[in-house]
Amino acid sequence: MLVLFGMALAGTETPMPTPTMTVDPNSVTPGPAGFAVIVIVVIAVVLLIWDMNRRVRRVRYRAEVREELDAEQAASAAEGDGPAEGEAASDGEASAAPDEKNPPA
């Protein structure tokens, strides 16, 4: 029964009229102002990406230097050249180098 009703509706369908264009297509374009806005957005995005890459590269270089310094410190402590980590200096003074894990504020 439902199938027959659906077929009856499908056969009596009226066509939808195609709307006519009442506005000039050239008057609804973004024009020079829209182009200028897009150029400004593109320039801003390029500058943000450039700055982000610079900052990420700087963080990566700092991490590499920190790893090299840690490796040198561990090698010198293993050789017995300097005080091991956590020990005080031989003359009783605190080390002049700041703590790398807790930098001063």
CSV table of C-alpha atoms in Angstrom, one decimal:
chain,number,residue,atom,x,y,z
A,1,MET,CA,0.0,0.0,0.0
A,2,LEU,CA,2.8,2.4,0.9
A,3,VAL,CA,4.7,1.5,-2.2
A,4,LEU,CA,1.7,2.4,-4.4
A,5,PHE,CA,1.2,5.7,-2.5
A,6,GLY,CA,4.9,6.6,-3.0
A,7,MET,CA,4.7,5.7,-6.7
A,8,ALA,CA,1.6,7.9,-7.1
A,9,LEU,CA,3.4,10.9,-5.5
A,10,ALA,CA,6.5,10.3,-7.6
A,11,GLY,CA,4.4,10.4,-10.8
A,12,THR,CA,2.6,13.6,-9.9
A,13,GLU,CA,5.7,15.6,-8.9
A,14,THR,CA,5.6,19.2,-10.3
A,15,PRO,CA,8.9,20.6,-11.6
A,16,MET,CA,10.7,23.3,-9.6
A,17,PRO,CA,11.0,26.6,-11.5
A,18,THR,CA,14.6,27.7,-12.1
A,19,PRO,CA,15.2,31.1,-10.5
A,20,THR,CA,16.3,33.9,-12.8
A,21,MET,CA,19.3,36.0,-12.0
A,22,THR,CA,18.1,39.5,-11.0
A,23,VAL,CA,21.5,40.8,-9.8
A,24,ASP,CA,24.5,41.7,-12.0
A,25,PRO,CA,27.2,39.0,-11.4
A,26,ASN,CA,29.9,41.7,-11.6
A,27,SER,CA,28.5,43.7,-8.8
A,28,VAL,CA,28.6,40.9,-6.2
A,29,THR,CA,32.4,40.1,-6.6
A,30,PRO,CA,34.7,40.9,-3.8
A,31,GLY,CA,36.6,43.4,-5.9
A,32,PRO,CA,39.9,45.1,-4.9
A,33,ALA,CA,38.9,45.3,-1.2
A,34,GLY,CA,38.4,41.6,-1.0
A,35,PHE,CA,41.7,41.0,-2.9
A,36,ALA,CA,43.5,43.3,-0.5
A,37,VAL,CA,42.1,41.5,2.6
A,38,ILE,CA,43.1,38.1,1.2
A,39,VAL,CA,46.7,39.4,0.5
A,40,ILE,CA,46.9,40.7,4.0
A,41,VAL,CA,45.8,37.4,5.5
A,42,VAL,CA,48.3,35.5,3.3
A,43,ILE,CA,51.1,37.7,4.4
A,44,ALA,CA,50.1,37.4,8.1
A,45,VAL,CA,50.0,33.6,7.8
A,46,VAL,CA,53.4,33.5,6.1
A,47,LEU,CA,55.0,35.7,8.8
A,48,LEU,CA,53.4,33.6,11.6
A,49,ILE,CA,54.8,30.3,10.0
A,50,TRP,CA,58.2,31.9,9.6
A,51,ASP,CA,58.3,33.0,13.3
A,52,MET,CA,57.0,29.6,14.5
A,53,ASN,CA,59.8,27.8,12.5
A,54,ARG,CA,62.4,30.2,14.0
A,55,ARG,CA,61.1,29.6,17.6
A,56,VAL,CA,61.0,25.8,17.1
A,57,ARG,CA,64.5,25.8,15.7
A,58,ARG,CA,65.8,27.8,18.6
A,59,VAL,CA,64.2,25.4,21.1
A,60,ARG,CA,65.7,22.4,19.3
A,61,TYR,CA,69.2,24.0,19.3
A,62,ARG,CA,68.9,24.8,23.0
A,63,ALA,CA,68.0,21.2,23.7
A,64,GLU,CA,70.9,19.9,21.7
A,65,VAL,CA,73.3,22.2,23.5
A,66,ARG,CA,71.9,21.2,26.9
A,67,GLU,CA,72.4,17.5,26.0
A,68,GLU,CA,76.0,18.2,25.0
A,69,LEU,CA,76.6,20.0,28.2
A,70,ASP,CA,75.0,17.2,30.3
A,71,ALA,CA,77.2,14.7,28.4
A,72,GLU,CA,80.3,16.7,29.1
A,73,GLN,CA,79.4,17.1,32.7
A,74,ALA,CA,78.7,13.4,33.1
A,75,ALA,CA,82.0,12.5,31.4
A,76,SER,CA,84.0,14.8,33.6
A,77,ALA,CA,82.3,13.4,36.7
A,78,ALA,CA,83.1,9.9,35.6
A,79,GLU,CA,86.7,10.8,35.1
A,80,GLY,CA,86.9,12.3,38.5
A,81,ASP,CA,88.0,15.7,37.3
A,82,GLY,CA,85.3,17.6,39.1
A,83,PRO,CA,82.8,17.1,41.9
A,84,ALA,CA,80.0,14.6,41.1
A,85,GLU,CA,76.5,15.8,40.8
A,86,GLY,CA,75.0,16.7,44.2
A,87,GLU,CA,78.5,17.1,45.9
A,88,ALA,CA,79.9,20.4,47.0
A,89,ALA,CA,83.0,22.0,45.6
A,90,SER,CA,86.3,21.1,47.2
A,91,ASP,CA,86.9,24.6,48.6
A,92,GLY,CA,83.4,24.7,50.2
A,93,GLU,CA,82.1,27.4,47.9
A,94,ALA,CA,79.0,26.9,45.7
A,95,SER,CA,79.6,26.4,42.0
A,96,ALA,CA,79.6,29.5,39.9
A,97,ALA,CA,77.5,27.9,37.2
A,98,PRO,CA,73.8,28.1,37.6
A,99,ASP,CA,71.7,25.0,38.0
A,100,GLU,CA,70.6,24.0,34.5
A,101,LYS,CA,67.5,22.2,35.6
A,102,ASN,CA,66.3,25.1,37.7
A,103,PRO,CA,67.4,28.3,36.0
A,104,PRO,CA,67.2,31.6,38.0
A,105,ALA,CA,63.9,33.5,37.6
